[in-house]
Each structure stands twice: as C-alpha cells, then as structure tokens.
mmCIF file of C-alpha atoms in Angstrom:
data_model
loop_
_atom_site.group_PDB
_atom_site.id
_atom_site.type_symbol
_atom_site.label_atom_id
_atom_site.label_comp_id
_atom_site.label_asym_id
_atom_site.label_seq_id
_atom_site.Cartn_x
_atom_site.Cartn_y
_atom_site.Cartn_z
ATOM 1 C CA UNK A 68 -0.473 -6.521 -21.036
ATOM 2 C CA UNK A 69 -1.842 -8.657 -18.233
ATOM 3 C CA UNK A 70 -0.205 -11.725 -16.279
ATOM 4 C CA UNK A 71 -1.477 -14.265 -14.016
ATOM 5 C CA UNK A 72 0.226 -16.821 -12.071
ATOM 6 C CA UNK A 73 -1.047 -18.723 -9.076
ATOM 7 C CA UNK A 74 0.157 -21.396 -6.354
ATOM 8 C CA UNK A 75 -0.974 -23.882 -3.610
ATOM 9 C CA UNK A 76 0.839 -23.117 -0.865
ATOM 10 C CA UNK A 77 2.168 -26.419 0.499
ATOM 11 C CA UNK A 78 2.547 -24.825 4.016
ATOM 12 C CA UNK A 79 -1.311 -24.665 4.932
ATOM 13 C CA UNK A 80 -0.663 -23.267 8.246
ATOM 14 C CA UNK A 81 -1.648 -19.848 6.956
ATOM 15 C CA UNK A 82 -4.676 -19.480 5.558
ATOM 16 C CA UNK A 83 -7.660 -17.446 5.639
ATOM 17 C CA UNK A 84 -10.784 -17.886 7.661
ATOM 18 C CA UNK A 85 -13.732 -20.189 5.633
ATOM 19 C CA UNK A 86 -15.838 -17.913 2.893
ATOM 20 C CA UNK A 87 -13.537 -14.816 3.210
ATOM 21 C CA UNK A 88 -11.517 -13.837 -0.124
ATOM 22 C CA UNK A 89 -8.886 -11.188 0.124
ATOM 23 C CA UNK A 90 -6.714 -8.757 -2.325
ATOM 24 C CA UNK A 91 -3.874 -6.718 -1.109
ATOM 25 C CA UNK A 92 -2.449 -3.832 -3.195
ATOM 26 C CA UNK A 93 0.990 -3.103 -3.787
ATOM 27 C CA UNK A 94 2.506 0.569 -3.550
ATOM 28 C CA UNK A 95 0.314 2.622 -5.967
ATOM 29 C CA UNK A 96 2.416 5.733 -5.853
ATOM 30 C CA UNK A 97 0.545 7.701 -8.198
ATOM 31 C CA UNK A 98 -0.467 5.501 -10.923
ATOM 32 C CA UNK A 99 -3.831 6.017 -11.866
ATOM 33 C CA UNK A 100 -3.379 4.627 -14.942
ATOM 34 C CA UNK A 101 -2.021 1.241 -13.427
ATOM 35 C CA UNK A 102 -4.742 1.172 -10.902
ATOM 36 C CA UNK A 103 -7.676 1.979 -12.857
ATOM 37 C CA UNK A 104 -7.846 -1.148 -14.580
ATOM 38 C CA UNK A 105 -6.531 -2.858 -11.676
ATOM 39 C CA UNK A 106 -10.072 -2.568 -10.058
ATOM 40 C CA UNK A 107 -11.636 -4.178 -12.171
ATOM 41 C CA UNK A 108 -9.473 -6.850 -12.340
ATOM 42 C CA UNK A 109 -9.690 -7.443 -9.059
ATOM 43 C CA UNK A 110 -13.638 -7.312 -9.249
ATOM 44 C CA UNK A 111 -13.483 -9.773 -12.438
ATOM 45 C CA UNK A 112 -11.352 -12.453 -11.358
ATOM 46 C CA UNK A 113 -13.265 -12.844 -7.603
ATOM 47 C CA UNK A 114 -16.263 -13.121 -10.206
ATOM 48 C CA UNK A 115 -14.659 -16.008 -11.758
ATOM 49 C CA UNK A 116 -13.642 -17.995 -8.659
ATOM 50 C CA UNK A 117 -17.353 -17.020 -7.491
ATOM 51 C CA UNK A 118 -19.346 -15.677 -5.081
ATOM 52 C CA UNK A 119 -17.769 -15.421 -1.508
ATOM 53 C CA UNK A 120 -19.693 -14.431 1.669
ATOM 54 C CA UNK A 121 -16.265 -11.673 2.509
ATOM 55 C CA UNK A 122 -14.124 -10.241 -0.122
ATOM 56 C CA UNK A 123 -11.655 -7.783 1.251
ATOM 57 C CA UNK A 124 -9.423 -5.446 -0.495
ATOM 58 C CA UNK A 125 -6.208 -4.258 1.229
ATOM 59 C CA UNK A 126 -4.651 -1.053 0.061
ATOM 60 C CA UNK A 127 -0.978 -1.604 1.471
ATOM 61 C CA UNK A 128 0.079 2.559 1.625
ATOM 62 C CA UNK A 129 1.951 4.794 -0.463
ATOM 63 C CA UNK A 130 -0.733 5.668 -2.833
ATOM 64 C CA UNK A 131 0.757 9.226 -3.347
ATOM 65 C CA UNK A 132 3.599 11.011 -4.422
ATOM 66 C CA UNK A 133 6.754 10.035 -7.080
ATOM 67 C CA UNK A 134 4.019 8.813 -9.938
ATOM 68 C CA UNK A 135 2.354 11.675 -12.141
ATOM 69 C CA UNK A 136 -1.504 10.814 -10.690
ATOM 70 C CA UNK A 137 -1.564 11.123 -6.948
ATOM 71 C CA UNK A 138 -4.585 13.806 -6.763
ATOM 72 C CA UNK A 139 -6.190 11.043 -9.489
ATOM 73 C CA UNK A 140 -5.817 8.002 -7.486
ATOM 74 C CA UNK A 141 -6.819 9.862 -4.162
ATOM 75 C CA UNK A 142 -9.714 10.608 -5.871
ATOM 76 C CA UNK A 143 -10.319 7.671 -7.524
ATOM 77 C CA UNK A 144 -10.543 5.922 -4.034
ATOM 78 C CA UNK A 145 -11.676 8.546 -1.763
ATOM 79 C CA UNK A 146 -15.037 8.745 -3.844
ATOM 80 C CA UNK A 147 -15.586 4.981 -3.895
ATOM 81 C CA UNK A 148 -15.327 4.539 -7.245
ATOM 82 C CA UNK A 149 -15.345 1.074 -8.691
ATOM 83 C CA UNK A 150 -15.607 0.337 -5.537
ATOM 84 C CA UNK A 151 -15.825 -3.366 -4.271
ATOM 85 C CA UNK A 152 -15.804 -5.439 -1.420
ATOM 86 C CA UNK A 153 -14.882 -4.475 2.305
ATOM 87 C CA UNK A 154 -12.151 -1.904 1.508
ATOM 88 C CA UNK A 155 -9.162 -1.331 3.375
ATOM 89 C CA UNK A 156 -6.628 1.691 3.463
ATOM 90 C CA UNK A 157 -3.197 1.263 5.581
ATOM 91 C CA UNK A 158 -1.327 4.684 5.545
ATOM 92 C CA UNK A 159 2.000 4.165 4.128
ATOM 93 C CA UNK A 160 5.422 6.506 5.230
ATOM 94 C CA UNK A 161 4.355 8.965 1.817
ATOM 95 C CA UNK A 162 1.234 9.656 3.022
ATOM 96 C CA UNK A 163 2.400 10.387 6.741
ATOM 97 C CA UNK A 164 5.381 12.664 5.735
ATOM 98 C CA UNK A 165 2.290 14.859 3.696
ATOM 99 C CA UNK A 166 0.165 14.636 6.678
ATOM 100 C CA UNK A 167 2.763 15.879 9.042
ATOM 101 C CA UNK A 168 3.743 18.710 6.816
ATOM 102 C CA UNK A 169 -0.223 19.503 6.476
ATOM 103 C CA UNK A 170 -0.056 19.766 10.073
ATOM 104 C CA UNK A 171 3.179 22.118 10.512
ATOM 105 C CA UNK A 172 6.262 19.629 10.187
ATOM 106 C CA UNK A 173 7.540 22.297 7.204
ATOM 107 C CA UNK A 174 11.098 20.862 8.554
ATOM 108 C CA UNK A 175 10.219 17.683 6.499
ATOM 109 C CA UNK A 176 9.123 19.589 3.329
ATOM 110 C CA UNK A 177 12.500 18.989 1.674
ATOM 111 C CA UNK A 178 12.845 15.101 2.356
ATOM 112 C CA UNK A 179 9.310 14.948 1.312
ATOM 113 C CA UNK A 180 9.691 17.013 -2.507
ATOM 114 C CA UNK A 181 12.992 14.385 -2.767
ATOM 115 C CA UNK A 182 11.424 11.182 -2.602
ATOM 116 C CA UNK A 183 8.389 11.944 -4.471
ATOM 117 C CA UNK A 184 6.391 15.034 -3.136
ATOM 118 C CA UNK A 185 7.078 17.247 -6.492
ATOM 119 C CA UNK A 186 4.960 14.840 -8.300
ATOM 120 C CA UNK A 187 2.295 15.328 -5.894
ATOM 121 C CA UNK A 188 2.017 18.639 -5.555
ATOM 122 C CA UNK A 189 2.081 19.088 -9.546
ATOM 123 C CA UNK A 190 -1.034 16.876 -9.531
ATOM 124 C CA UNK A 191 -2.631 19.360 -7.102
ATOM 125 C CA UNK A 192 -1.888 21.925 -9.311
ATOM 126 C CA UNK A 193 0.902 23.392 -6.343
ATOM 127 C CA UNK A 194 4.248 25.341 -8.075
ATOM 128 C CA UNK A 195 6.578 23.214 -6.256
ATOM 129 C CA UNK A 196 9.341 26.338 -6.795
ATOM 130 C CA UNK A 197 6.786 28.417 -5.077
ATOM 131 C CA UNK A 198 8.501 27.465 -1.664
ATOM 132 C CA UNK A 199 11.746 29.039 -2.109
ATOM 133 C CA UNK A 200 10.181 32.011 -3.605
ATOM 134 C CA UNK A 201 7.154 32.465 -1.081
ATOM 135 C CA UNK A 202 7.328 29.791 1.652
ATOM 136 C CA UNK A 203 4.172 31.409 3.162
ATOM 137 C CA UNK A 204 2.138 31.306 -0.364
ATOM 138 C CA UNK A 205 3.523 27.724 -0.741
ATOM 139 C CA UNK A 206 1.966 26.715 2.565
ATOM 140 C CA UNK A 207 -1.269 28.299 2.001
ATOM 141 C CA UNK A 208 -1.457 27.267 -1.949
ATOM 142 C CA UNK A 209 -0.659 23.307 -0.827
ATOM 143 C CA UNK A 210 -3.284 23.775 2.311
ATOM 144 C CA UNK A 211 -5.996 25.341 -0.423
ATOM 145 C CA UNK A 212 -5.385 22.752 -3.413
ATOM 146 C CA UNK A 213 -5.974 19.441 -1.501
ATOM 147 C CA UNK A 214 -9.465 18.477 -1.241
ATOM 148 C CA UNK A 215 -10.754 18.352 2.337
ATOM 149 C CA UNK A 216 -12.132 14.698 1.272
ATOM 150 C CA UNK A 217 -8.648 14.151 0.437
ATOM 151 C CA UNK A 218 -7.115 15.440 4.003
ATOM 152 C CA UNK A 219 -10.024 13.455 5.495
ATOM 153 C CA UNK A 220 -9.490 10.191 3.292
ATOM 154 C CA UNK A 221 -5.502 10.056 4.043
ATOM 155 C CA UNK A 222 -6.112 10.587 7.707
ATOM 156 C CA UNK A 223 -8.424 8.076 8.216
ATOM 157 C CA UNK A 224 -6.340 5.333 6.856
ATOM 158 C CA UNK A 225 -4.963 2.620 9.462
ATOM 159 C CA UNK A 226 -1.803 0.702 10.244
ATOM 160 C CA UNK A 227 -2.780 -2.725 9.821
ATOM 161 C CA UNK A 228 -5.437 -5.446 9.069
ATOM 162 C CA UNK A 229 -5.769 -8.551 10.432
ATOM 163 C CA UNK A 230 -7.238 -11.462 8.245
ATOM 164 C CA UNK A 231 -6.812 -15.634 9.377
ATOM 165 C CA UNK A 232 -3.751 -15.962 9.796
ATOM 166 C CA UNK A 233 -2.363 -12.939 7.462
ATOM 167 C CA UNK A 234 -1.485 -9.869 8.809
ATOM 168 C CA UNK A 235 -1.380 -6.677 6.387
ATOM 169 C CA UNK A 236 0.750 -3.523 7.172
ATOM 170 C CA UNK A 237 2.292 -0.886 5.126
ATOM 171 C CA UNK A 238 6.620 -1.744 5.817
ATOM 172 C CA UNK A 239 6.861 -4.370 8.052
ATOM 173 C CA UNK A 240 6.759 -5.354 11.735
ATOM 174 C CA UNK A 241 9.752 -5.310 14.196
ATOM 175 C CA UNK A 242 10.378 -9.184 14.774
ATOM 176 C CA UNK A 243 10.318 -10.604 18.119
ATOM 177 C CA UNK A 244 7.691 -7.608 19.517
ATOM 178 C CA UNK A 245 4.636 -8.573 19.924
ATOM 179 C CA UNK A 246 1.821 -7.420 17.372
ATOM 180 C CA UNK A 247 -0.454 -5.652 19.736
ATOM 181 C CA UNK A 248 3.003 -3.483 20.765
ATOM 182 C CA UNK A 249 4.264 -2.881 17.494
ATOM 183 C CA UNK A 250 4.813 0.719 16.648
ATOM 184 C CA UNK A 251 3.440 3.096 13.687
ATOM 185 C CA UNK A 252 6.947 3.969 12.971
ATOM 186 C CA UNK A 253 8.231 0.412 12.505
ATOM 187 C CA UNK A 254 4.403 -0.279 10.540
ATOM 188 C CA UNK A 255 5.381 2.356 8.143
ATOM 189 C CA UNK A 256 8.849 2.465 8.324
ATOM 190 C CA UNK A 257 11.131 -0.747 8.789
ATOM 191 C CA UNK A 258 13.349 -2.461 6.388
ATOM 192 C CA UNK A 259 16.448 -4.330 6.873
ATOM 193 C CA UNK A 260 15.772 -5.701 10.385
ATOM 194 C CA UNK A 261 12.483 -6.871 8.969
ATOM 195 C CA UNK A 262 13.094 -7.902 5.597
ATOM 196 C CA UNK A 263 16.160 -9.814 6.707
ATOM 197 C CA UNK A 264 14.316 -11.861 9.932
ATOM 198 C CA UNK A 265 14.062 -15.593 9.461
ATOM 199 C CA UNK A 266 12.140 -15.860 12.668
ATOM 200 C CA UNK A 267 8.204 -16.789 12.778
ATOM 201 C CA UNK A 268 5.795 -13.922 13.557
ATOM 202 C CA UNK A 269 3.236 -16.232 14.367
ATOM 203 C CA UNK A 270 1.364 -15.197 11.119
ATOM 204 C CA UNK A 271 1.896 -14.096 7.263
ATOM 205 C CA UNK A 272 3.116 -10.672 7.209
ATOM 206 C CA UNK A 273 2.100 -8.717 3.808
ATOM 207 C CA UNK A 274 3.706 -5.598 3.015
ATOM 208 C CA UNK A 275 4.455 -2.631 0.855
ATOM 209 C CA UNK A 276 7.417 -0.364 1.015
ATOM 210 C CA UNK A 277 9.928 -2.279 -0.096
ATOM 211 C CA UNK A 278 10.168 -2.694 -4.201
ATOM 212 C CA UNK A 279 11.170 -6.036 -5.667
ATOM 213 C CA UNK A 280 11.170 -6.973 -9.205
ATOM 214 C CA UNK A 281 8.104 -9.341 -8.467
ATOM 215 C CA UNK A 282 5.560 -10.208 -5.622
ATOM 216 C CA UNK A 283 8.592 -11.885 -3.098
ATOM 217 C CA UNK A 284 6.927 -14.968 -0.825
ATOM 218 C CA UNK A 285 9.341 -15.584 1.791
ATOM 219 C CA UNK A 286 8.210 -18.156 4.507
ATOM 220 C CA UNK A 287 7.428 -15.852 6.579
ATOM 221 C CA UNK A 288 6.227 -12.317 4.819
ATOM 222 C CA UNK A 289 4.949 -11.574 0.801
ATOM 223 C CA UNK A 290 6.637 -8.031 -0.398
ATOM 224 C CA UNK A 291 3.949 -6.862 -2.929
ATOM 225 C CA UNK A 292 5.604 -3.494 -3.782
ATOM 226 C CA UNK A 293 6.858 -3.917 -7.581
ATOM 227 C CA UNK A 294 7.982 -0.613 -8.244
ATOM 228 C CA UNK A 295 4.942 0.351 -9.966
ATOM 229 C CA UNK A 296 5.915 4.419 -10.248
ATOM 230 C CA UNK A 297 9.172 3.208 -11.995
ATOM 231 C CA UNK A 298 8.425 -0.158 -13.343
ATOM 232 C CA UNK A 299 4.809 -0.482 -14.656
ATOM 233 C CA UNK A 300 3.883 -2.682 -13.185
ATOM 234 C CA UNK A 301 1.180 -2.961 -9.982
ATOM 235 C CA UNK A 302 0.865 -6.137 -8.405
ATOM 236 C CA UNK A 303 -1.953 -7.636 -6.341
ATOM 237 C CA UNK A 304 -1.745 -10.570 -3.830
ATOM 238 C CA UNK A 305 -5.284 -12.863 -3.805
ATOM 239 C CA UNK A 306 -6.020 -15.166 -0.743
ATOM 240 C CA UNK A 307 -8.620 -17.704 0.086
ATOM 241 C CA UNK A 308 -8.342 -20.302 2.219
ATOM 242 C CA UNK A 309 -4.762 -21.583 1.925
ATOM 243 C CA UNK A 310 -3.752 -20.846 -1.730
ATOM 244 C CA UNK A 311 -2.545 -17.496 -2.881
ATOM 245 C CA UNK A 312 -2.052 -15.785 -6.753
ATOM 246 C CA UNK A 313 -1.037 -12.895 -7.698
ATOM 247 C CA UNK A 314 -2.477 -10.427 -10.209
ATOM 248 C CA UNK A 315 0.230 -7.979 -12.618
ATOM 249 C CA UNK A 316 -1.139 -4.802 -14.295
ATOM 250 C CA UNK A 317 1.485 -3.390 -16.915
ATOM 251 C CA UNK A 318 1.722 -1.062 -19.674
ATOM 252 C CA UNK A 319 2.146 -2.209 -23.170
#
C-alpha cells in the first residue's frame, strides 16, 4: 500500500530556490524491497507536478546493515539504476562504522554486528560466526565479498547538501556552531542535543538517524527516518518552492 499526504507550509521563510524540486530519503537500512518501488515513485510523482529545470534526490545515510538487502540496495544505487535526477548520497554512522572496520578499526567489529552488521554481512554472503572461529579468514572473507564499486560507492558519499534554504545531513547538526564548523561526528552522530534544540539554525535541517513513527516537521528540522528495517515503511520528503509532501512506501 501507498500513502500520500501534502502541506503548504505557512512559514515561507524556507523554501527552495525557483525551478529546483527536491526528494530526500529516509534511512533505507537494507530494504531493497521498500526502495525499489520507491524510485519510481519518486520519478512518477515529479512527472505529475511536471517538468522542473533541477530535481534533486537526497539519500539521507544508513542505507546498509539491520535490513536483509544491504548488498541489494548498494547495488541498486551504486550502478545507477532507475536512476533520476541530480543524485545525492550523505554517509550515515552504518556506513562509517563498515568503512572504518574495512580500514582496520576491527575494535568496532562487535558494536557494528550488534546494531545491524550481521544482516550485512549475510547479504555479502560473509559467515558472520566466522570471526570467532577465524578472525583472520573473517577479515579477508568480508575484504573479498564487497564489491570494489561498493567500497568505492560508500566512500564517496558526503556529509551534507545544501539546497535554498534546506540543509540535508545524515543525524543532525550541533546547534549554536556554525554550519561551515560543524563536525562529521555530530553530522552522523547527534541526537538528544539536536533533536531537543528549539533554537533557529538559520535554515531547515533534514535528517535521518533518528526513527519516528512518521516524517516529524518541527519548526526547525523534518526527521524522515520511519523505521523502515522494522516498520515497513520508507518515507520520502518532496520540496519545491515553499510547500513540502511526503511520500510512504509500505508493505501490504
């Protein structure tokens, strides 16, 4: 089932420059199945509120890891399928904790497999028990089974986009600091001291990380993270001009 709402923002002061159209993508974490028909959603209803000069599409981070598909939705957008419109990738905390143990942080493996990295590495094919039996053979299998247009897909992802007057990142930004001194901890990482500032960035923060049971529009951030792994159902934020809508994708 699909569901559609959408709003006029009464507060115009955010809004998007003239002739650019913009979706940003909740926390995929592994859902091929969820994101799949997602894209062409996305490509179908900018269709319908037709043609615009710029359409951008935000991934918001966390593709990977606690959903059954990660290797599938890597793919999926590391080939460019179904592509459409000026794509965006921000690298969310899941695909920085694989990245870091890719690159020797084996400390980390263990808070990695608990929040998610078992599911990963089954969709590469990896024995997750393999690293308490053979920690060397683990490292080597795990190095071997992910596509170097994977490796080279997660690592060139970003930490933010900047559209108007809307500001994408993966978590949050630390409030009071300056956006050009933010850092790629607090992008990927922050919660409470974030989620729970009433202060004005100076622009519309949109975010990941944090799940809520639908797309949250606070007056001064939009949480689009709706537990997709857990709750099927993916969410996608739309922008143009000053109005905003959001797009649901669930099972059933």
């Amino acid at each position: 089932m699909i569901g559609r709402w959408g709003r006029r923002d009464r507060d115009r002061r955010y809004c998007l420059p003239e002739g650019v159209r913009a979706y940003a993508v909740g926390d995929v974490h592994g859902r091929a199945d969820l994101l799949a028909p997602m894209l062409d959603w996305i490509r179908a209803d900018s269709d319908s509120r037709g043609g615009y000069p710029e359409v951008h599409v935000v991934f918001l981070g966390d593709l990977i890891d606690r959903g059954p598909a990660s290797a599938a939705v890597v793919s999926m957008l590391a080939s460019g399928r179904a592509a459409f419109g000026q794509r965006h990738f921000i690298r969310g905390n899941h695909e920085q904790a694989l990245l870091d143990i890719l690159d020797g942080a084996w400390e980390r493996l263990d808070d990695w497999l608990a929040v998610g990295g078992i599911e990963t590495l089954v969709s590469y094919g990896v024995d997750p028990a393999l690293h308490l039996r053979a920690p060397e053979a683990f490292r080597r299998a795990l190095r071997d089974s992910i596509p170097t247009l994977h490796v080279a897909f997660l690592r060139r992802m970003g930490t933010s986009v900047r559209l108007g007057d809307y500001l994408f990142v993966h978590a949050g930004i630390r409030p009071h600091v300056p956006l050009e001194e933010q850092s790629e901890r607090d992008l990927r990482w922050i919660r409470r001291d974030f989620l729970d500032s009433r202060v004005d960035h100076g622009v519309m923060v949109v975010h990941g990380h944090t799940v809520s049971d639908k797309v949250e529009i606070r007056h001064n951030r939009i949480g689009v993270d709706t537990g997709a792994y857990a709750s099927d159902r993916l969410s996608v934020l739309g922008l143009e001009a000053d109005r905003r809508w959001v797009l649901t994708s669930r099972l059933g």
